[in-house]
Coordinates of C-alpha atoms in Angstrom, one line a residue:
T1 CA -16.5 -8.2 -6.2
R2 CA -19.2 -7.4 -3.7
L3 CA -21.1 -9.9 -1.7
S4 CA -25.0 -9.9 -1.4
T5 CA -26.4 -7.6 1.4
T6 CA -29.7 -9.5 1.2
K7 CA -28.7 -12.8 2.2
D8 CA -27.6 -14.5 5.1
I9 CA -24.1 -16.1 4.2
A10 CA -21.8 -18.7 6.8
P11 CA -19.2 -16.8 8.7
D12 CA -16.6 -18.8 7.4
Y13 CA -17.6 -18.9 3.9
T14 CA -18.0 -14.8 4.2
E15 CA -14.4 -14.5 5.5
N16 CA -12.7 -16.6 2.7
A17 CA -15.0 -14.7 0.0
Y18 CA -13.5 -11.4 1.4
Y19 CA -9.8 -12.3 1.5
V20 CA -9.7 -13.7 -2.0
S21 CA -11.3 -10.6 -3.2
G22 CA -9.0 -8.5 -1.2
Y23 CA -6.2 -10.5 -3.0
I24 CA -7.8 -10.4 -6.5
Y25 CA -8.0 -5.9 -6.2
F26 CA -4.2 -6.1 -4.5
T27 CA -2.9 -7.7 -7.6
K28 CA -4.9 -5.1 -9.8
N29 CA -2.9 -2.6 -7.2
E30 CA -6.3 -1.3 -6.2
F31 CA -5.3 -1.0 -2.8
R32 CA -8.1 1.1 -1.1
K33 CA -10.8 -1.6 -2.3
S34 CA -8.5 -4.2 -1.0
F35 CA -8.0 -2.7 2.3
K36 CA -11.9 -2.6 2.3
C37 CA -12.0 -6.3 2.1
Y38 CA -9.5 -7.5 4.1
K39 CA -10.8 -5.1 7.1
K40 CA -14.0 -7.1 6.7
V41 CA -12.0 -10.2 7.2
Y42 CA -10.4 -8.7 10.3
D43 CA -13.8 -8.0 11.5
L44 CA -15.0 -11.3 11.3
N45 CA -11.7 -13.0 12.6
P46 CA -9.3 -10.6 14.4
N47 CA -7.0 -13.4 14.8
N48 CA -6.3 -14.0 11.1
M49 CA -3.0 -12.6 11.0
N50 CA -2.5 -12.6 7.2
A51 CA -5.8 -10.2 6.8
V52 CA -3.6 -8.1 9.5
S53 CA -0.4 -8.0 7.1
M54 CA -2.4 -7.2 4.3
L55 CA -4.2 -4.2 5.8
A56 CA -0.8 -2.7 6.6
I57 CA 0.6 -3.1 3.1
N58 CA -2.2 -1.7 1.8
A59 CA -2.7 0.9 3.9
I60 CA 1.0 2.4 3.4
S61 CA 0.8 1.5 -0.4
E62 CA -2.1 4.2 -0.2
Y63 CA 0.1 6.3 2.1
N64 CA -2.7 5.8 4.8
L65 CA -0.1 6.1 7.5
K66 CA -2.8 5.6 10.7
D67 CA -3.8 2.4 9.7
A68 CA -0.2 1.3 8.3
E69 CA 1.0 2.1 11.6
K70 CA -1.8 0.2 13.6
Y71 CA -1.9 -3.1 11.7
S72 CA 2.0 -3.1 11.5
I73 CA 2.0 -3.0 15.4
L74 CA -1.2 -5.2 16.0
Y75 CA 1.2 -7.8 13.6
L76 CA 4.6 -7.1 15.1
A77 CA 2.8 -7.9 18.6
E78 CA 2.5 -11.7 17.6
N79 CA 5.2 -11.8 15.3
P80 CA 8.3 -9.3 16.0
D81 CA 10.7 -10.2 13.6
E82 CA 8.8 -9.6 10.5
V83 CA 11.0 -7.4 8.3
N84 CA 7.7 -6.3 6.0
M85 CA 6.2 -4.7 9.1
H86 CA 9.3 -3.3 10.5
Y87 CA 9.7 -1.8 6.7
I88 CA 6.5 -0.7 7.0
L89 CA 6.7 1.2 10.6
G90 CA 10.2 2.8 9.5
L91 CA 8.5 4.1 6.7
V92 CA 5.6 5.9 8.6
Y93 CA 7.9 7.2 11.4
Y94 CA 10.3 8.6 8.7
L95 CA 7.4 10.3 7.1
N96 CA 5.9 11.7 10.1
G97 CA 9.4 12.8 11.4
D98 CA 9.3 10.7 14.4
E99 CA 13.0 8.9 15.4
K100 CA 11.7 5.9 16.0
A101 CA 11.9 5.2 12.2
V102 CA 15.6 4.7 13.2
E103 CA 15.3 1.3 14.9
H104 CA 12.9 -0.2 12.4
L105 CA 14.9 1.2 9.6
A106 CA 17.6 -0.6 11.3
R107 CA 15.7 -4.0 11.3
V108 CA 15.4 -3.9 7.5
M109 CA 18.8 -2.8 6.1
R110 CA 20.4 -6.3 6.6
S111 CA 17.8 -7.4 4.4
K112 CA 19.3 -8.5 0.9
S113 CA 16.1 -6.7 -0.9
F114 CA 15.0 -3.5 -2.9
E115 CA 13.2 -2.6 0.7
G116 CA 16.5 -3.4 2.5
F117 CA 18.5 -1.4 0.4
Y118 CA 16.1 1.7 0.3
A119 CA 15.8 1.5 4.1
S120 CA 19.8 2.0 4.4
G121 CA 19.5 4.9 2.4
L122 CA 16.7 6.2 4.9
F123 CA 18.9 4.8 8.0
Y124 CA 22.3 6.7 6.6
E125 CA 20.2 9.8 6.1
L126 CA 18.9 10.1 9.4
G127 CA 22.4 9.2 10.8
G128 CA 24.0 11.9 8.9
D129 CA 26.1 9.8 6.6
T130 CA 25.4 12.0 3.8
E131 CA 27.7 10.4 1.1
R132 CA 26.3 7.3 1.3
A133 CA 23.0 8.2 2.1
D134 CA 23.3 10.3 -1.4
N135 CA 24.2 7.4 -3.7
I136 CA 21.6 4.9 -2.2
I137 CA 18.6 7.2 -2.5
K138 CA 20.0 8.6 -6.2
S139 CA 19.9 4.6 -7.2
V140 CA 16.2 4.1 -5.6
M141 CA 15.2 7.4 -7.1
K142 CA 16.2 5.8 -10.7
M143 CA 14.5 2.4 -9.9
R144 CA 11.3 4.4 -8.2
N145 CA 10.6 7.9 -8.4
D146 CA 7.1 7.4 -6.6
L147 CA 8.4 7.0 -3.4
V148 CA 7.5 10.3 -1.0
P149 CA 10.5 9.3 1.8
A150 CA 13.1 9.2 -1.2
W151 CA 12.0 12.8 -2.4
I152 CA 12.2 14.0 1.3
A153 CA 15.3 12.5 1.9
T154 CA 16.8 14.0 -1.5
A155 CA 15.6 17.6 0.0
R156 CA 17.4 17.0 3.0
I157 CA 20.6 15.6 1.5
N158 CA 20.7 18.7 -0.6
L159 CA 20.0 20.8 2.5
K160 CA 23.3 18.9 4.6
K161 CA 25.3 19.4 1.6
G162 CA 24.9 23.3 2.1
D163 CA 22.8 23.9 -1.5
R164 CA 20.2 25.9 -0.4
K165 CA 18.6 26.6 -3.9
T166 CA 18.6 22.9 -4.9
A167 CA 17.5 22.0 -1.6
Y168 CA 14.6 24.6 -1.9
R169 CA 13.2 23.1 -5.1
S170 CA 13.6 19.5 -3.6
F171 CA 11.7 20.5 -0.6
I172 CA 8.9 22.1 -3.3
D173 CA 9.1 18.6 -5.1
A174 CA 9.2 16.9 -1.9
G175 CA 5.8 18.7 -0.8
T176 CA 4.4 18.3 -4.0
I177 CA 4.7 14.5 -4.3
A178 CA 3.5 14.1 -0.8
Y179 CA 0.3 16.6 -1.6
R180 CA -0.5 14.2 -4.7
K181 CA -0.8 11.1 -2.2
G182 CA -2.9 12.9 0.3
L183 CA -0.2 13.3 2.6
F184 CA -1.1 16.9 3.5
D185 CA 0.3 17.3 7.1
V186 CA 3.8 15.9 5.6
A187 CA 3.4 18.2 2.6
D188 CA 2.5 21.4 4.7
R189 CA 6.1 20.6 6.8
L190 CA 7.7 20.6 3.4
F191 CA 6.6 23.6 2.3
F192 CA 7.3 25.5 5.2
K193 CA 10.6 24.1 5.2
A194 CA 10.9 25.4 1.9
L195 CA 9.3 28.6 2.8
E196 CA 12.6 29.1 5.6
L197 CA 14.9 29.0 2.3
K198 CA 12.8 30.9 -0.6
G199 CA 14.5 33.4 -2.2
E200 CA 12.7 36.7 -2.3
T201 CA 11.1 36.2 -6.1
D202 CA 10.0 33.0 -5.4
V203 CA 6.3 33.1 -4.6
D204 CA 5.2 29.5 -5.7
V205 CA 5.7 28.2 -1.8
Y206 CA 2.4 30.5 -0.7
Y207 CA 0.5 28.7 -3.4
F208 CA 1.5 25.5 -2.1
L209 CA 1.4 26.4 1.4
A210 CA -2.3 27.5 0.4
R211 CA -3.3 24.3 -1.0
T212 CA -2.4 22.0 1.9
Q213 CA -3.9 24.6 4.3
E214 CA -7.3 24.4 2.2
E215 CA -6.8 20.6 2.1
K216 CA -6.8 20.3 6.1
K217 CA -9.6 23.0 6.0
N218 CA -7.8 25.6 7.5
Y219 CA -9.3 28.0 5.2
A220 CA -8.5 31.4 7.0
L221 CA -4.7 30.2 6.7
A222 CA -5.0 28.9 3.1
I223 CA -6.9 32.6 2.2
S224 CA -4.0 34.5 3.7
Y225 CA -1.6 32.6 1.5
Y226 CA -3.4 32.8 -1.5
N227 CA -3.5 36.8 -1.1
R228 CA -0.1 36.7 -0.8
Y229 CA 0.4 34.7 -4.1
Y230 CA -2.2 36.8 -5.3
A231 CA -0.3 40.5 -4.4
A232 CA 2.5 39.0 -6.5
T233 CA 0.9 37.1 -9.3
K234 CA -2.1 39.5 -9.9
E235 CA -4.0 35.9 -11.0
T236 CA -7.8 36.6 -10.9
D237 CA -8.7 32.8 -10.8
I238 CA -6.9 32.9 -7.2
L239 CA -9.2 35.7 -5.9
V240 CA -12.1 33.7 -7.3
H241 CA -10.9 30.8 -5.4
A242 CA -10.3 32.6 -2.0
G243 CA -13.9 33.7 -2.4
Y244 CA -14.8 30.3 -2.8
L245 CA -13.3 29.9 0.7
Y246 CA -14.7 32.3 2.0
G247 CA -18.2 30.5 0.8
L248 CA -17.4 27.4 2.3
Q249 CA -17.3 29.1 5.7
K250 CA -20.6 30.5 4.8
K251 CA -18.8 34.3 5.0
F252 CA -21.2 35.0 2.0
G253 CA -20.5 38.9 1.7
R254 CA -16.7 38.5 1.7
A255 CA -17.4 35.7 -0.8
Y256 CA -19.5 38.1 -3.1
A257 CA -16.7 40.5 -2.5
Y258 CA -13.9 38.8 -3.7
F259 CA -16.1 37.5 -6.7
N260 CA -16.9 41.2 -7.5
N261 CA -13.5 42.4 -7.6
A262 CA -12.4 39.7 -10.1
M263 CA -15.4 40.5 -12.3
K264 CA -14.2 44.2 -12.4
I265 CA -10.5 42.9 -12.8
D266 CA -11.5 40.5 -16.0
P267 CA -14.6 41.0 -17.2
E268 CA -14.2 38.2 -19.6
N269 CA -13.8 35.6 -17.3
P270 CA -16.7 33.6 -16.3
S271 CA -15.5 31.9 -13.1
P272 CA -16.8 34.7 -10.9
W273 CA -20.0 34.5 -12.4
F274 CA -20.4 30.7 -12.0
F275 CA -18.8 30.8 -8.3
T276 CA -21.1 33.7 -7.6
G277 CA -24.3 31.4 -8.6
L278 CA -22.7 28.7 -6.8
V279 CA -22.7 30.2 -3.5
Q280 CA -26.0 31.8 -4.3
V281 CA -27.1 28.1 -4.9
W282 CA -25.8 27.3 -1.1
E283 CA -27.9 30.4 0.0
E284 CA -30.9 28.9 -1.4
K285 CA -31.2 32.1 -4.1
Y286 CA -31.9 29.8 -6.6
S287 CA -33.4 32.6 -9.0
E288 CA -30.4 35.1 -8.6
A289 CA -28.4 31.7 -8.9
N290 CA -29.7 30.9 -12.3
A291 CA -29.1 34.2 -13.5
S292 CA -25.4 34.5 -12.2
I293 CA -24.5 31.2 -13.9
A294 CA -26.0 32.0 -17.3
K295 CA -23.8 34.7 -17.8
A296 CA -21.2 32.4 -17.0
I297 CA -22.1 30.1 -19.9
N298 CA -22.5 33.0 -22.0
I299 CA -18.8 34.1 -21.6
R300 CA -18.1 29.9 -22.1
N301 CA -20.5 27.6 -23.2
D302 CA -18.4 24.4 -23.0
E303 CA -18.1 23.8 -19.3
E304 CA -19.9 20.7 -18.0
S305 CA -20.3 22.3 -14.1
Y306 CA -21.8 25.3 -15.3
Y307 CA -24.8 23.3 -17.2
F308 CA -24.7 21.0 -14.0
Y309 CA -25.7 23.6 -11.6
Y310 CA -27.8 25.3 -14.1
A311 CA -29.7 22.8 -14.0
L312 CA -30.1 22.3 -10.3
T313 CA -31.2 25.8 -10.3
F314 CA -34.1 24.9 -13.1
E315 CA -35.2 22.1 -10.7
K316 CA -35.2 24.0 -7.5
M317 CA -37.7 26.4 -9.5
N318 CA -39.5 23.5 -10.8
R319 CA -38.5 24.3 -14.0
V320 CA -38.1 20.4 -14.9
N321 CA -38.0 20.6 -18.7
E322 CA -35.4 23.2 -18.7
A323 CA -33.1 21.6 -16.4
E324 CA -33.3 18.4 -18.6
Q325 CA -32.1 20.6 -21.4
A326 CA -29.0 22.0 -18.8
L327 CA -28.3 18.6 -18.3
I328 CA -28.3 17.3 -22.1
A329 CA -25.8 20.2 -22.5
A330 CA -23.7 19.2 -19.5
I331 CA -23.1 15.6 -20.9
D332 CA -22.6 17.0 -24.7
A333 CA -20.2 19.2 -22.9
N334 CA -18.1 16.4 -21.2
P335 CA -19.8 13.0 -22.2
A336 CA -17.5 11.5 -19.3
S337 CA -19.6 13.1 -17.0
G338 CA -21.0 10.4 -14.5
R339 CA -22.8 12.8 -12.4
S340 CA -24.3 14.3 -15.4
M341 CA -25.9 10.9 -16.5
N342 CA -26.8 10.2 -13.0
Y343 CA -28.9 13.6 -12.5
L344 CA -30.6 13.4 -15.5
A345 CA -31.5 9.6 -15.0
Y346 CA -32.7 10.1 -11.8
L347 CA -34.5 13.2 -13.1
Y348 CA -36.5 11.0 -15.1
A349 CA -37.0 8.6 -12.5
E350 CA -38.5 10.9 -10.1
R351 CA -41.2 12.2 -12.7
N352 CA -41.7 8.3 -13.8
I353 CA -41.0 9.2 -17.1
K354 CA -38.4 7.8 -20.0
L355 CA -37.5 5.1 -18.0
D356 CA -35.5 3.4 -20.8
Q357 CA -33.4 6.2 -21.4
A358 CA -32.8 6.8 -17.4
Y359 CA -31.7 3.4 -17.3
S360 CA -29.4 3.6 -20.4
L361 CA -27.9 7.0 -18.4
V362 CA -27.3 5.6 -15.2
I363 CA -25.5 2.3 -16.8
R364 CA -23.3 4.7 -18.3
A365 CA -22.5 6.4 -15.2
L366 CA -21.7 3.1 -13.5
D367 CA -19.7 1.9 -16.4
L368 CA -17.3 5.2 -15.2
E369 CA -17.8 4.7 -11.5
P370 CA -19.3 0.9 -10.7
E371 CA -19.4 1.9 -6.7
N372 CA -20.8 5.4 -6.7
G373 CA -23.7 4.8 -4.1
A374 CA -25.5 7.5 -5.3
Y375 CA -25.2 6.1 -9.0
L376 CA -26.6 2.5 -7.8
D377 CA -29.7 4.0 -5.6
T378 CA -30.6 5.8 -9.0
L379 CA -30.3 2.5 -10.7
G380 CA -32.5 1.2 -7.7
W381 CA -35.3 3.6 -8.3
I382 CA -35.6 2.9 -11.7
Y383 CA -36.3 -0.5 -11.3
Y384 CA -38.7 0.4 -8.5
R385 CA -40.3 2.7 -11.0
Q386 CA -40.4 -0.8 -13.6
G387 CA -42.0 -2.8 -10.8
K388 CA -39.0 -4.9 -10.2
Y389 CA -38.9 -4.7 -6.4
D390 CA -35.9 -7.5 -5.7
M391 CA -33.8 -5.6 -7.9
A392 CA -34.3 -2.8 -6.5
L393 CA -34.0 -3.5 -3.4
E394 CA -30.7 -5.1 -4.0
Y395 CA -29.1 -2.0 -5.9
T396 CA -30.5 0.3 -3.2
L397 CA -29.0 -1.9 0.2
I398 CA -25.5 -1.8 -1.8
A399 CA -25.8 1.9 -2.2
E400 CA -26.8 2.1 1.7
E401 CA -23.4 0.4 2.4
L402 CA -21.2 2.1 0.2
L403 CA -22.6 5.3 1.4
T404 CA -22.3 4.3 5.1
E405 CA -18.5 3.0 4.2
E406 CA -17.8 6.4 2.6
D407 CA -19.7 8.5 5.7
S408 CA -21.8 10.3 2.9
M409 CA -25.2 8.4 3.7
D410 CA -28.2 10.3 2.0
P411 CA -31.4 10.3 4.0
V412 CA -33.3 9.9 0.3
V413 CA -31.7 6.3 0.2
Y414 CA -33.5 5.4 3.6
D415 CA -36.2 6.7 2.0
H416 CA -36.3 4.4 -0.8
I417 CA -35.4 1.3 0.8
G418 CA -38.7 2.0 2.9
D419 CA -40.8 2.6 0.0
I420 CA -39.4 -0.6 -1.7
Y421 CA -40.0 -3.0 1.4
I422 CA -43.4 -1.6 1.6
M423 CA -43.9 -3.0 -1.9
L424 CA -42.7 -6.5 -0.8
G425 CA -44.6 -6.6 1.9
K426 CA -42.5 -5.8 4.9
K427 CA -43.6 -3.1 6.6
E428 CA -41.4 -3.3 9.9
R429 CA -38.3 -3.0 7.5
A430 CA -40.2 -0.4 5.8
L431 CA -41.1 1.5 8.9
Q432 CA -37.1 0.8 10.3
Y433 CA -35.7 2.7 7.3
W434 CA -38.3 5.6 7.0
E435 CA -37.6 6.4 10.6
K436 CA -33.8 6.2 9.4
A437 CA -34.8 8.9 6.8
F438 CA -37.0 11.0 9.1
N439 CA -34.4 11.2 11.6
M440 CA -31.9 12.6 9.2
N441 CA -34.6 15.1 7.5
R442 CA -37.4 15.5 9.4
D443 CA -39.6 15.5 6.0
S444 CA -43.5 15.7 6.3
K445 CA -44.0 13.2 3.5
I446 CA -41.8 10.8 5.2
E447 CA -43.6 11.2 8.5
E448 CA -47.0 10.5 7.1
K449 CA -45.6 7.3 5.3
I450 CA -44.5 6.4 9.2
K451 CA -48.1 7.2 10.5
R452 CA -50.0 5.1 7.8
V453 CA -47.9 2.1 8.9
L454 CA -48.6 2.8 12.5
K455 CA -52.1 2.8 11.9

């Protein structure tokens, strides 16, 4: 549910509409969308404590620890005895290794509920009552095996029982669960604990540490762990991935050295060729990238990613027909690739051709990802090409809102909105959006549009 951004709506109606939308998303376990709705409620009315409570609940459901802590504390400032908020804070502090967990878990464990039972297990583990904690956490894990604190408690209990081998495996399991939930700092601590316990022959922990450091964008440290893992396993794809991380840091020479080494070791592996092409794209060496990716496709011709970037290189070289054929091949390789369908739809819309096909493609992409801002912008641009300016404006404004929320705004979207406003006769609004686009990307074509309006 998304309220129109093109019409003025009474504040009370808007607050209630977002609240109901948030509740609907919550009942569907779509916690991130629910959180966004309740955040809009809170922005409209910071005194809505029900919204504050739901923000905390949604945040902990997504393991968004920062916001879970923030909104629980806000709620407890007004309602200091609310057990659910103490439960959330207890979990947050337990996950962060903060001793404040004890006081909040103690407030919850008296509750005759699953939360009270679970909190008591974590409380006893922190207090050193290993036997009671073990019995409770084992029971909790039988009911719910997706709770990160329970996995951490299991690992710590096994260590306290003196079973280093089982504790090592438990810390790896707990770290893996934390990683999958996006708790990279927590996962990092757990994998380091496993490293302290590891046997001489077990190298998996280096791989897990590398993954967490990569997610935290500590690329140098990630590469060092990948290198340790590679030294023991000789997995060529690890070399390729380390090269990719050098590419992300714009250390292109080091990246190519890793890729070339992988090619020599495993000539039939397409990955070194593809990632060589990808890094060449980043360097804007499109002809070289095209040749590299073609070699990857010659080895393996069923990878959507290969054809997607192959198309990009063709487009950059103004070989549009070949870009079109590459995108068709990408969709054949993966009929559920929203990005390839959107790319082909946008390619058609940009050239004002095959608009019916473009529409069908982007609708298929939106069926897969209904709140993808880039796809919605493509749909708006197709409507623009068809002369349906009101509909074009509606969808590009929604795209703007979504991309702004994700902090991934594209100046092209601002440019499109400016073009649409000018066709609707709203010069001042067009100028505002073109100036936004120009501030992000000093494109001479946008500058010319601005000058024409100002004449």
